[in-house]
mmCIF file of C-alpha atoms in Angstrom:
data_model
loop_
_atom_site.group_PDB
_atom_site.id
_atom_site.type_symbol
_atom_site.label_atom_id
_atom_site.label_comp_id
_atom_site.label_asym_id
_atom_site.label_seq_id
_atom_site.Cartn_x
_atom_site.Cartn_y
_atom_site.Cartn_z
ATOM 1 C CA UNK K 19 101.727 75.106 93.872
ATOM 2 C CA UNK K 20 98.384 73.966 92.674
ATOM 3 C CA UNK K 21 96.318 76.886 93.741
ATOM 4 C CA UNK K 22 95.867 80.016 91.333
ATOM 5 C CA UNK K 23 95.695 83.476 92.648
ATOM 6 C CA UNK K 24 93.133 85.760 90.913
ATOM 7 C CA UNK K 25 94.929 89.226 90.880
ATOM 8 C CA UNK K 26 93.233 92.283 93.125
ATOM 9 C CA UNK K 27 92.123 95.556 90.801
ATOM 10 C CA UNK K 28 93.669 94.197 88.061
ATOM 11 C CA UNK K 29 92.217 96.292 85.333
ATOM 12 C CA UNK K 30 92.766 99.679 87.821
ATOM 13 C CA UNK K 31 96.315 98.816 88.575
ATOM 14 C CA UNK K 32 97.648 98.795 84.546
ATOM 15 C CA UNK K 33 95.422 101.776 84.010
ATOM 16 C CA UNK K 34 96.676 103.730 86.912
ATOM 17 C CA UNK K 35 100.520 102.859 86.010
ATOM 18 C CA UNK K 36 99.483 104.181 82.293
ATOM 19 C CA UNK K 37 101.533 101.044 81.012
ATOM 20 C CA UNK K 38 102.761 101.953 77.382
ATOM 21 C CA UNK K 39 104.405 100.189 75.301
ATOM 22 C CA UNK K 40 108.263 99.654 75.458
ATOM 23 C CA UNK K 41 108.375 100.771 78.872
ATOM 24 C CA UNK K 42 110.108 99.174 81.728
ATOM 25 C CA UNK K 43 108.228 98.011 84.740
ATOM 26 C CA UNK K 44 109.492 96.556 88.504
ATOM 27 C CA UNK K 45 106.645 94.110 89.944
ATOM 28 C CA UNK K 46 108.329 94.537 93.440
ATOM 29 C CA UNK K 47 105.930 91.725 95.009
ATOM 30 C CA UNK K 48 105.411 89.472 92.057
ATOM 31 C CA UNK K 49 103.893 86.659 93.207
ATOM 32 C CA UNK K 50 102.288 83.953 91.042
ATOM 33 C CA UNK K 51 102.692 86.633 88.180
ATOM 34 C CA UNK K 52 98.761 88.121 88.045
ATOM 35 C CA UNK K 53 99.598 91.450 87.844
ATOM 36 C CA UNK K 54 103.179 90.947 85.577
ATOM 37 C CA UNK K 55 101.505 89.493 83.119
ATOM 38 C CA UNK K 56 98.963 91.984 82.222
ATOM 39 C CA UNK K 57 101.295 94.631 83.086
ATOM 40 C CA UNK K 58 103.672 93.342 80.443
ATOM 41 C CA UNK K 59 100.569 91.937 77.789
ATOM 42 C CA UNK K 60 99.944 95.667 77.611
ATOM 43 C CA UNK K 61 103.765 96.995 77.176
ATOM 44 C CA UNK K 62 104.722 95.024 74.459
ATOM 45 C CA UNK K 63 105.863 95.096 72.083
ATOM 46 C CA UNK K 64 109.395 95.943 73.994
ATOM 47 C CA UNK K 65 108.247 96.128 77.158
ATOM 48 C CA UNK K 66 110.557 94.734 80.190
ATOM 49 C CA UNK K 67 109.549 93.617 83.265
ATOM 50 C CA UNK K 68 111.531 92.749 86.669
ATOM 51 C CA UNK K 69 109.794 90.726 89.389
ATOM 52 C CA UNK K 70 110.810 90.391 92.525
ATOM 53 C CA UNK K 71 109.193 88.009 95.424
ATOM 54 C CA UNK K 72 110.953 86.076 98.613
ATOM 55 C CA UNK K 73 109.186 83.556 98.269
ATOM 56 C CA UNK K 74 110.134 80.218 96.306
ATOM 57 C CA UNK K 75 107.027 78.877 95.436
ATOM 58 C CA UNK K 76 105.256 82.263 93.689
ATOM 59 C CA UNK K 77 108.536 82.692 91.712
ATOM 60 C CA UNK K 78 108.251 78.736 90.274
ATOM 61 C CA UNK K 79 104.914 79.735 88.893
ATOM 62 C CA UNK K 80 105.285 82.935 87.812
ATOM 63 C CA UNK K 81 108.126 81.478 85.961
ATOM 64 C CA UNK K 82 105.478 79.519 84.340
ATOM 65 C CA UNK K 83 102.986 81.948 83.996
ATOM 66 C CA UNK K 84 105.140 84.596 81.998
ATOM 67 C CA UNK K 85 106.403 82.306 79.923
ATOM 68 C CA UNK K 86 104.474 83.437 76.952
ATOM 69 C CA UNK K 87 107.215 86.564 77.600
ATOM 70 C CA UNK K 88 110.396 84.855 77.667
ATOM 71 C CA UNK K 89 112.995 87.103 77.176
ATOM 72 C CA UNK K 90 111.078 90.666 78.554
ATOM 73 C CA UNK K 91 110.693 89.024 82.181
ATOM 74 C CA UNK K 92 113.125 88.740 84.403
ATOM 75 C CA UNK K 93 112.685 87.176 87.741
ATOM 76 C CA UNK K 94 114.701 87.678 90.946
ATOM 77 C CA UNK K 95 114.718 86.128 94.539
ATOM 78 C CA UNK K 96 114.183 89.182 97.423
ATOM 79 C CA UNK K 97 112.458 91.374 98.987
ATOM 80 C CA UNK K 98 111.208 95.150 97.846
ATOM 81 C CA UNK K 99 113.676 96.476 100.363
ATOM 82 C CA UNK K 100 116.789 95.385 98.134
ATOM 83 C CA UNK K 101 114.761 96.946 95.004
ATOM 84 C CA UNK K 102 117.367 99.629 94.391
ATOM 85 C CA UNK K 103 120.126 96.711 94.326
ATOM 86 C CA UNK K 104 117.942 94.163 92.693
ATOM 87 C CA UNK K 105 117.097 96.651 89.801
ATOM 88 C CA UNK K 106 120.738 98.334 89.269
ATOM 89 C CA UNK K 107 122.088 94.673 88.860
ATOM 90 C CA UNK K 108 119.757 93.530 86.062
ATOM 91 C CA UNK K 109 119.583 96.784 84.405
ATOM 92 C CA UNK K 110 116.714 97.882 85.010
ATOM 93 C CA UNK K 111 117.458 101.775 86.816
ATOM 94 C CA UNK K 112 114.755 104.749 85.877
ATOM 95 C CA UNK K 113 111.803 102.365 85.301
ATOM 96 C CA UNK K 114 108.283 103.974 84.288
ATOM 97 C CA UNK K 115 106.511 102.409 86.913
ATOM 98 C CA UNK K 116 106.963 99.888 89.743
ATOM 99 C CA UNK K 117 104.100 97.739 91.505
ATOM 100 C CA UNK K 118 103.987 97.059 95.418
ATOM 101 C CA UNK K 119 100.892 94.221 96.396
ATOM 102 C CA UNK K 120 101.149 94.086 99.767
ATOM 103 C CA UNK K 121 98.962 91.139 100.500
ATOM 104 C CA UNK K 122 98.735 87.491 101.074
ATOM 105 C CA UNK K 123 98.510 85.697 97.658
ATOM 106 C CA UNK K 124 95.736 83.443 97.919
ATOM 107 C CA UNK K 125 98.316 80.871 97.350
ATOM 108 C CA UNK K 126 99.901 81.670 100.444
ATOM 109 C CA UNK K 127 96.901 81.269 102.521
ATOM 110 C CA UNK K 128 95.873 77.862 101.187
ATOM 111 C CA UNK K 129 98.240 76.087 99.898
ATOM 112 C CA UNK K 130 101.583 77.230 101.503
ATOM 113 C CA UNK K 131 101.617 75.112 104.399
ATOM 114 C CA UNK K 132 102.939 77.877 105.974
ATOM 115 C CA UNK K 133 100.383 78.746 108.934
ATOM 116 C CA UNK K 134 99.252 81.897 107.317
ATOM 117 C CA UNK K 135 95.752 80.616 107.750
ATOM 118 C CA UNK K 136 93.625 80.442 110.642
ATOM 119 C CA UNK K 137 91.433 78.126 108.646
ATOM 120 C CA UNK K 138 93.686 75.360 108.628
ATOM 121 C CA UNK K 139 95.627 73.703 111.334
ATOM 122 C CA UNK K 140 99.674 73.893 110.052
ATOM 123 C CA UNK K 141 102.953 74.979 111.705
ATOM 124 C CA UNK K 142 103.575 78.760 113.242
ATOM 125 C CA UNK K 143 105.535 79.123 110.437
ATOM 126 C CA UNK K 144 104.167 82.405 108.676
ATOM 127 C CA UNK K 145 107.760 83.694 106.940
ATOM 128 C CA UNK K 146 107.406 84.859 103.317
ATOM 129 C CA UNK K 147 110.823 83.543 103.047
ATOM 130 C CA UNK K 148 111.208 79.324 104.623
ATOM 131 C CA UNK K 149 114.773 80.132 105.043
ATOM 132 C CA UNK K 150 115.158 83.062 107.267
ATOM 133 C CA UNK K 151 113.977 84.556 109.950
ATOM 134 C CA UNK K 152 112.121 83.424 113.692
ATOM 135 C CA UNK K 153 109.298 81.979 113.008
ATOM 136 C CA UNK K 154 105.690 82.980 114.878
ATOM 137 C CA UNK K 155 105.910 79.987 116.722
ATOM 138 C CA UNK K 156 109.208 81.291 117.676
ATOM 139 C CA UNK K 157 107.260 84.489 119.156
ATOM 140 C CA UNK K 158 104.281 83.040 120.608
ATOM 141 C CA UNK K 159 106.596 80.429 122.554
ATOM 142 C CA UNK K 160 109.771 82.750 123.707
ATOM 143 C CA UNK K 161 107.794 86.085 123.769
ATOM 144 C CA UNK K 162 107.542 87.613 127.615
ATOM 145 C CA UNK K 163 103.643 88.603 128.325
ATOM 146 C CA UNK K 164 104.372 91.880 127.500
ATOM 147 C CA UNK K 165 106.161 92.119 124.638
ATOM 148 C CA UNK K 166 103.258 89.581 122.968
ATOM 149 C CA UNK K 167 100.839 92.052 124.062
ATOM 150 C CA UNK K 168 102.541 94.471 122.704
ATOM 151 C CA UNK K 169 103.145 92.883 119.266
ATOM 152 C CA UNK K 170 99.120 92.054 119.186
ATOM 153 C CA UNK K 171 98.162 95.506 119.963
ATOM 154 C CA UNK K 172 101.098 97.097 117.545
ATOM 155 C CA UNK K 173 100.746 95.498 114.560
ATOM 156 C CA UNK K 174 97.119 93.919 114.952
ATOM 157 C CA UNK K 175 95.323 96.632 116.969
ATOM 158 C CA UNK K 176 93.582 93.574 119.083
ATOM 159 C CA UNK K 177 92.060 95.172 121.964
ATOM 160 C CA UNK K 178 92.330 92.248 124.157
ATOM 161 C CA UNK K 179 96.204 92.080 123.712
ATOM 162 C CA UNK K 180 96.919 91.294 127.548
ATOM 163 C CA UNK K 181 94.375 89.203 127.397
ATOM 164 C CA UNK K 182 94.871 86.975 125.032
ATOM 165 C CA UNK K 183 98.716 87.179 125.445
ATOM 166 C CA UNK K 184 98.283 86.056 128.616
ATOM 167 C CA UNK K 185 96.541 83.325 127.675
ATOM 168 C CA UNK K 186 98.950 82.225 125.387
ATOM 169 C CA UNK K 187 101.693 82.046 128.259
ATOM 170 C CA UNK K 188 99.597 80.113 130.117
ATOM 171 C CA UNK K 189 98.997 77.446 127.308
ATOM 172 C CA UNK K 190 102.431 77.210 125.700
ATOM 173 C CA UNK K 191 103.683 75.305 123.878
ATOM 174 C CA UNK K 192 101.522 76.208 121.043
ATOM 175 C CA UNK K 193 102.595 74.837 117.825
ATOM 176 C CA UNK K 194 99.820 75.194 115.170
ATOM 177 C CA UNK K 195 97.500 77.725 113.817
ATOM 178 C CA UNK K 196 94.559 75.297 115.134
ATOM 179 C CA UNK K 197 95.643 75.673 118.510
ATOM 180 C CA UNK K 198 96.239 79.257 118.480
ATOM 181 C CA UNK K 199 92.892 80.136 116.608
ATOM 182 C CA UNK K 200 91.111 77.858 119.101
ATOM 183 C CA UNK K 201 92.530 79.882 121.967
ATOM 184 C CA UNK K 202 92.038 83.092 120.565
ATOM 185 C CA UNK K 203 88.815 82.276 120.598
ATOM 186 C CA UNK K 204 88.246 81.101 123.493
ATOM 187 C CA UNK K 205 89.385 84.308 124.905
ATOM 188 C CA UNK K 206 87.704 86.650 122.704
ATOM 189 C CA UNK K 207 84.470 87.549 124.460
ATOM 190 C CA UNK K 208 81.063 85.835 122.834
ATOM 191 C CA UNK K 209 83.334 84.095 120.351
ATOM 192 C CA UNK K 210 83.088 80.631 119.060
ATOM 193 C CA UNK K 211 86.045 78.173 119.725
ATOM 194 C CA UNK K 212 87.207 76.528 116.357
ATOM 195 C CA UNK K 213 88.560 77.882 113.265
ATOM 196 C CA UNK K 214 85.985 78.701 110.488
ATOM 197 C CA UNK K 215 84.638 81.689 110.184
ATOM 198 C CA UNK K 216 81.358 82.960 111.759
ATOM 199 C CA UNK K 217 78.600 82.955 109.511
ATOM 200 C CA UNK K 218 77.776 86.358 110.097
ATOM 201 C CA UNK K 219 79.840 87.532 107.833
ATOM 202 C CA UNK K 220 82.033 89.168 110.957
ATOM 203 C CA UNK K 221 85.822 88.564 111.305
ATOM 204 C CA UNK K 222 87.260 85.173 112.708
ATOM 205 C CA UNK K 223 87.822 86.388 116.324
ATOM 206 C CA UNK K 224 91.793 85.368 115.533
ATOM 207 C CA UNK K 225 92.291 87.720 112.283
ATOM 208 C CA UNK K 226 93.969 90.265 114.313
ATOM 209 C CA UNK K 227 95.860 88.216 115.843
ATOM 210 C CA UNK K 228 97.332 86.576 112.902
ATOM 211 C CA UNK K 229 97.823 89.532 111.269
ATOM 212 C CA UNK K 230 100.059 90.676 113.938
ATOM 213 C CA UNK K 231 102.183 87.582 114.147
ATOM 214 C CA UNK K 232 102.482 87.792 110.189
ATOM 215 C CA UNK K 233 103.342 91.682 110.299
ATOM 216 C CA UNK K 234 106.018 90.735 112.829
ATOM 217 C CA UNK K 235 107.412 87.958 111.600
ATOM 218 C CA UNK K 236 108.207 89.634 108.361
ATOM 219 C CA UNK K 237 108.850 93.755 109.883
ATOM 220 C CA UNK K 238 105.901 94.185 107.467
ATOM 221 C CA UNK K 239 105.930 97.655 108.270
ATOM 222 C CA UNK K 240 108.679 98.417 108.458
ATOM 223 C CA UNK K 241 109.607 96.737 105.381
ATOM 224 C CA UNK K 242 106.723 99.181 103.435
ATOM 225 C CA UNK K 243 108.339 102.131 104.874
ATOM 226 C CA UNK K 244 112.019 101.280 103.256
ATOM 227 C CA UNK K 245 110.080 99.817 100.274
ATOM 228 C CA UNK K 246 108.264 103.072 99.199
ATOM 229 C CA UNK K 247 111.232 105.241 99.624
ATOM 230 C CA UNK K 248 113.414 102.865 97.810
ATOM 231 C CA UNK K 249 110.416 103.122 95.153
ATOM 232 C CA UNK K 250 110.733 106.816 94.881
ATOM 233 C CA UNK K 251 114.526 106.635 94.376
ATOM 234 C CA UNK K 252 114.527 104.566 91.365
ATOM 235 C CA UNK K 253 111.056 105.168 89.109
ATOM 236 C CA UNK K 254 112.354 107.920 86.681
ATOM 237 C CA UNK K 255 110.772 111.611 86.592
ATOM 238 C CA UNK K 256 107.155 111.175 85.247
ATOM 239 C CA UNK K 257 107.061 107.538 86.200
ATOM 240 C CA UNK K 258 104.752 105.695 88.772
ATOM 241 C CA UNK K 259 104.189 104.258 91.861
ATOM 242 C CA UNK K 260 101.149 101.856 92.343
ATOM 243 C CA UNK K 261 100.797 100.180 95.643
ATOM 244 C CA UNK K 262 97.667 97.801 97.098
ATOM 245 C CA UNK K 263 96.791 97.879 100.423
ATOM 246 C CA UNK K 264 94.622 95.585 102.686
ATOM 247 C CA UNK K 265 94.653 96.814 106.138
ATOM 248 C CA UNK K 266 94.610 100.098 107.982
ATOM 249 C CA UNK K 267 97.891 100.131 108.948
ATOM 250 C CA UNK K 268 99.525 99.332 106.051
ATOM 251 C CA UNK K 269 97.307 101.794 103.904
ATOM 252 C CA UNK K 270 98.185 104.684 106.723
ATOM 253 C CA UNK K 271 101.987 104.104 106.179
ATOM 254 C CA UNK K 272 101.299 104.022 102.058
ATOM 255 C CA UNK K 273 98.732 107.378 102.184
ATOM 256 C CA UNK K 274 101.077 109.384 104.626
ATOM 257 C CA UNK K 275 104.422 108.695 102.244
ATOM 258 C CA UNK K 276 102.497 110.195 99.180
ATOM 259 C CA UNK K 277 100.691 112.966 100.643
ATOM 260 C CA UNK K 278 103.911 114.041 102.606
ATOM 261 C CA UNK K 279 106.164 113.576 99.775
ATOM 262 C CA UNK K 280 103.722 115.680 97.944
ATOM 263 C CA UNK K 281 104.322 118.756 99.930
ATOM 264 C CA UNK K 282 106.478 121.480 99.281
ATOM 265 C CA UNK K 283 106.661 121.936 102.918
ATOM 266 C CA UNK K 284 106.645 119.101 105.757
ATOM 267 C CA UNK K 285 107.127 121.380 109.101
ATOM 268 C CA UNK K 286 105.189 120.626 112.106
ATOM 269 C CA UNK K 287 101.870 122.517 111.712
ATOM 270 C CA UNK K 288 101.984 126.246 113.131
ATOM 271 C CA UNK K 289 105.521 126.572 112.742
ATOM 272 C CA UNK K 290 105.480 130.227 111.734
ATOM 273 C CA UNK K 291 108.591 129.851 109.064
ATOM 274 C CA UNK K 292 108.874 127.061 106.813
ATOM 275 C CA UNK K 293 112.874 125.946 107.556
ATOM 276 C CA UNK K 294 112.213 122.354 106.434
ATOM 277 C CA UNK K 295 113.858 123.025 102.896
ATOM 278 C CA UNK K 296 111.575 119.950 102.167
ATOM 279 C CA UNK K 297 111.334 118.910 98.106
ATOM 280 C CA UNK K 298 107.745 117.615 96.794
ATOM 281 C CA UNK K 299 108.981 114.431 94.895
ATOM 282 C CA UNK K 300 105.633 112.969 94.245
ATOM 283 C CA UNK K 301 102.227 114.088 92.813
ATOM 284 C CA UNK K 302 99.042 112.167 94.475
ATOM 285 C CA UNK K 303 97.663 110.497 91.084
ATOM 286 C CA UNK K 304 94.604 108.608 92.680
ATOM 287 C CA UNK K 305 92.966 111.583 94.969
ATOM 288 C CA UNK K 306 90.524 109.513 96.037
ATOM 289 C CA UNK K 307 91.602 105.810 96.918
ATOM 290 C CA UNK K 308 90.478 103.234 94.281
ATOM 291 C CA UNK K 309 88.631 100.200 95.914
ATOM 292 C CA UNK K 310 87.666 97.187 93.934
ATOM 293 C CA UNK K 311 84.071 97.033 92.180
ATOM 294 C CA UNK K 312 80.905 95.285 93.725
ATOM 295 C CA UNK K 313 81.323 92.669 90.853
ATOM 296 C CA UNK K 314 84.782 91.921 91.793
ATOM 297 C CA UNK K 315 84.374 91.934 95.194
ATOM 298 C CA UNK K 316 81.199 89.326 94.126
ATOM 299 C CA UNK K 317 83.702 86.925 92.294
ATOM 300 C CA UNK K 318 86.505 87.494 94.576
ATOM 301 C CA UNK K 319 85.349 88.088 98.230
ATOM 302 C CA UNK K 320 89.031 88.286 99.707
ATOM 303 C CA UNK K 321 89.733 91.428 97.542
ATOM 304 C CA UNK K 322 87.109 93.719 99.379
ATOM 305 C CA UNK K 323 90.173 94.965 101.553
ATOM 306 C CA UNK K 324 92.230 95.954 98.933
ATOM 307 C CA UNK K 325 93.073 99.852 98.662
ATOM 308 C CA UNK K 326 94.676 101.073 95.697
ATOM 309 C CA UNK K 327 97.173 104.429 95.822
ATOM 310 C CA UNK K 328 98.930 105.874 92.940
ATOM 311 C CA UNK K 329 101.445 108.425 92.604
ATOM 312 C CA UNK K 330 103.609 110.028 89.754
ATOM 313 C CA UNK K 331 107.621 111.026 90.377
ATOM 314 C CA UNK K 332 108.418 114.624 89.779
#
């Protein structure tokens, strides 16, 4: 993997964790190792780290790139839904904080081969993990018309869903990201076919789409759900929970977990007696969501979507 990805709020994410050293740390979505290896640079000495990504490639180079910590990392093929398995086996139960990225690396989107990217024309691939799983060339080309509409419309709030999922059973097969950008935008109204992105500075008329196919794929969502509870279970009292963010649906899942688990009571509103018997088990740490700076942004332009939300274990 010869392409490096530059970490989102990297500076905001160890200060938000309050990363001391000695502690223990779970980078759930590791990556190429950005965020681990500041994470433990600042918790040594004795600090231990566990990272934990599906995919094969990230984990080669992160291998690489924490080197230098030999020893205090320790790095383990899955997903942040086994985290309470992953972390029990390798001894690392009651850490003081644990990490969730929830984006593409930019790895992933240029150099995977993958079909992540609309800006290149590879396979309908688009698992995290080669080895398991349909692929989205496996939805686009077996999907009925309305289940694809629904899947655009679910997890990529396209409004043209029946549209363009009806264009896409009209054209199949499909079997590259070219062909399925091109199409998207030949449906989307006053879009431009091809696959770069508009000068404008607006959105590639197939983000949405791709975003959908990606989020289904790989039960994103649902995977973020599990995830953050699974999170809350195993950071010790007083320890946190730092999770990026790059889309509204994954941020609404991340912001309605914290401020509900931050309430000692979780009835419908206007019930007139609380009978929940609900626990608070979190305290909101980041009241206001942390975005990235303009100079960031300026060096990076793929981290303007990134929305940072901390919160501390009771």
């Amino acid at each position: 993997m010869g392409f490096v990805h530059r970490p989102v709020l990297l500076r905001e994410t160890v200060h938000h964790l309050d990363v001391r050293q000695g502690g223990v740390y779970v980078d759930a979505t590791v990556g190429q190792g950005g965020h681990a290896s500041a994470i433990l640079q600042a918790a040594m000495p004795g600090g231990r780290l566990l990272g934990i990504d599906l995919d094969p490639d990230a984990r080669e180079y992160a291998l690489g790139r924490l080197q230098p910590y030999a020893g205090a990392a320790h790095l383990v093929a899955g997903s942040y839904t086994q985290m309470l398995e992953l972390a029990a086996s390798r001894g690392f139960e009651g850490p003081d904080g644990i990490l969730l990225d929830l984006g593409l690396s930019s790895a992933q989107l240029e150099a995977s081969g993958r079909g992540f990217s609309f800006l290149r024309d590879e396979p309908l691939d688009m698992r995290f993990d080669p080895e398991s799983g349909p692929t989205a060339a496996a939805i686009v080309n077996t999907y009925s018309y309305e289940d694809l509409a629904e899947v655009l419309y679910k997890y990529g709030e396209e409004p043209r869903s029946r549209a363009i999922a009806r264009a896409i059973v009209a054209s199949r097969p499909l079997g590259t990201t070219g062909e399925l950008a091109a199409l998207v935008s030949g449906v989307r109204a006053g879009a431009r076919a091809g696959v770069k992105r508009r000068r404008s500075g607006r959105i590639h008329p197939a983000t949405r789409v791709f975003q959908a196919l990606r989020l289904a794929v790989n039960s994103e969502l649902e995977s973020i759900a599990e995830g953050l509870r699974q999170a809350i279970a195993l950071v010790r009292p007083g320890g946190r929970i730092a999770v990026i963010a790059y889309h509204s649906l994954e941020d609404r899942i991340v912001k309605s977990t914290f401020v509900r688990e931050s309430r000692a009571c979780v009835c419908p509103p206007g019930a007139p007696v609380c009978t929940c018997e609900h626990v608070p088990s979190l305290s909101v740490v980041t009241r206001k969501v942390v975005t990235p700076s303009w100079q960031e942004v300026t060096e990076n332009p793929r981290s303007r979507s990134a929305r940072l939300r901390v919160a501390q274990r009771l």
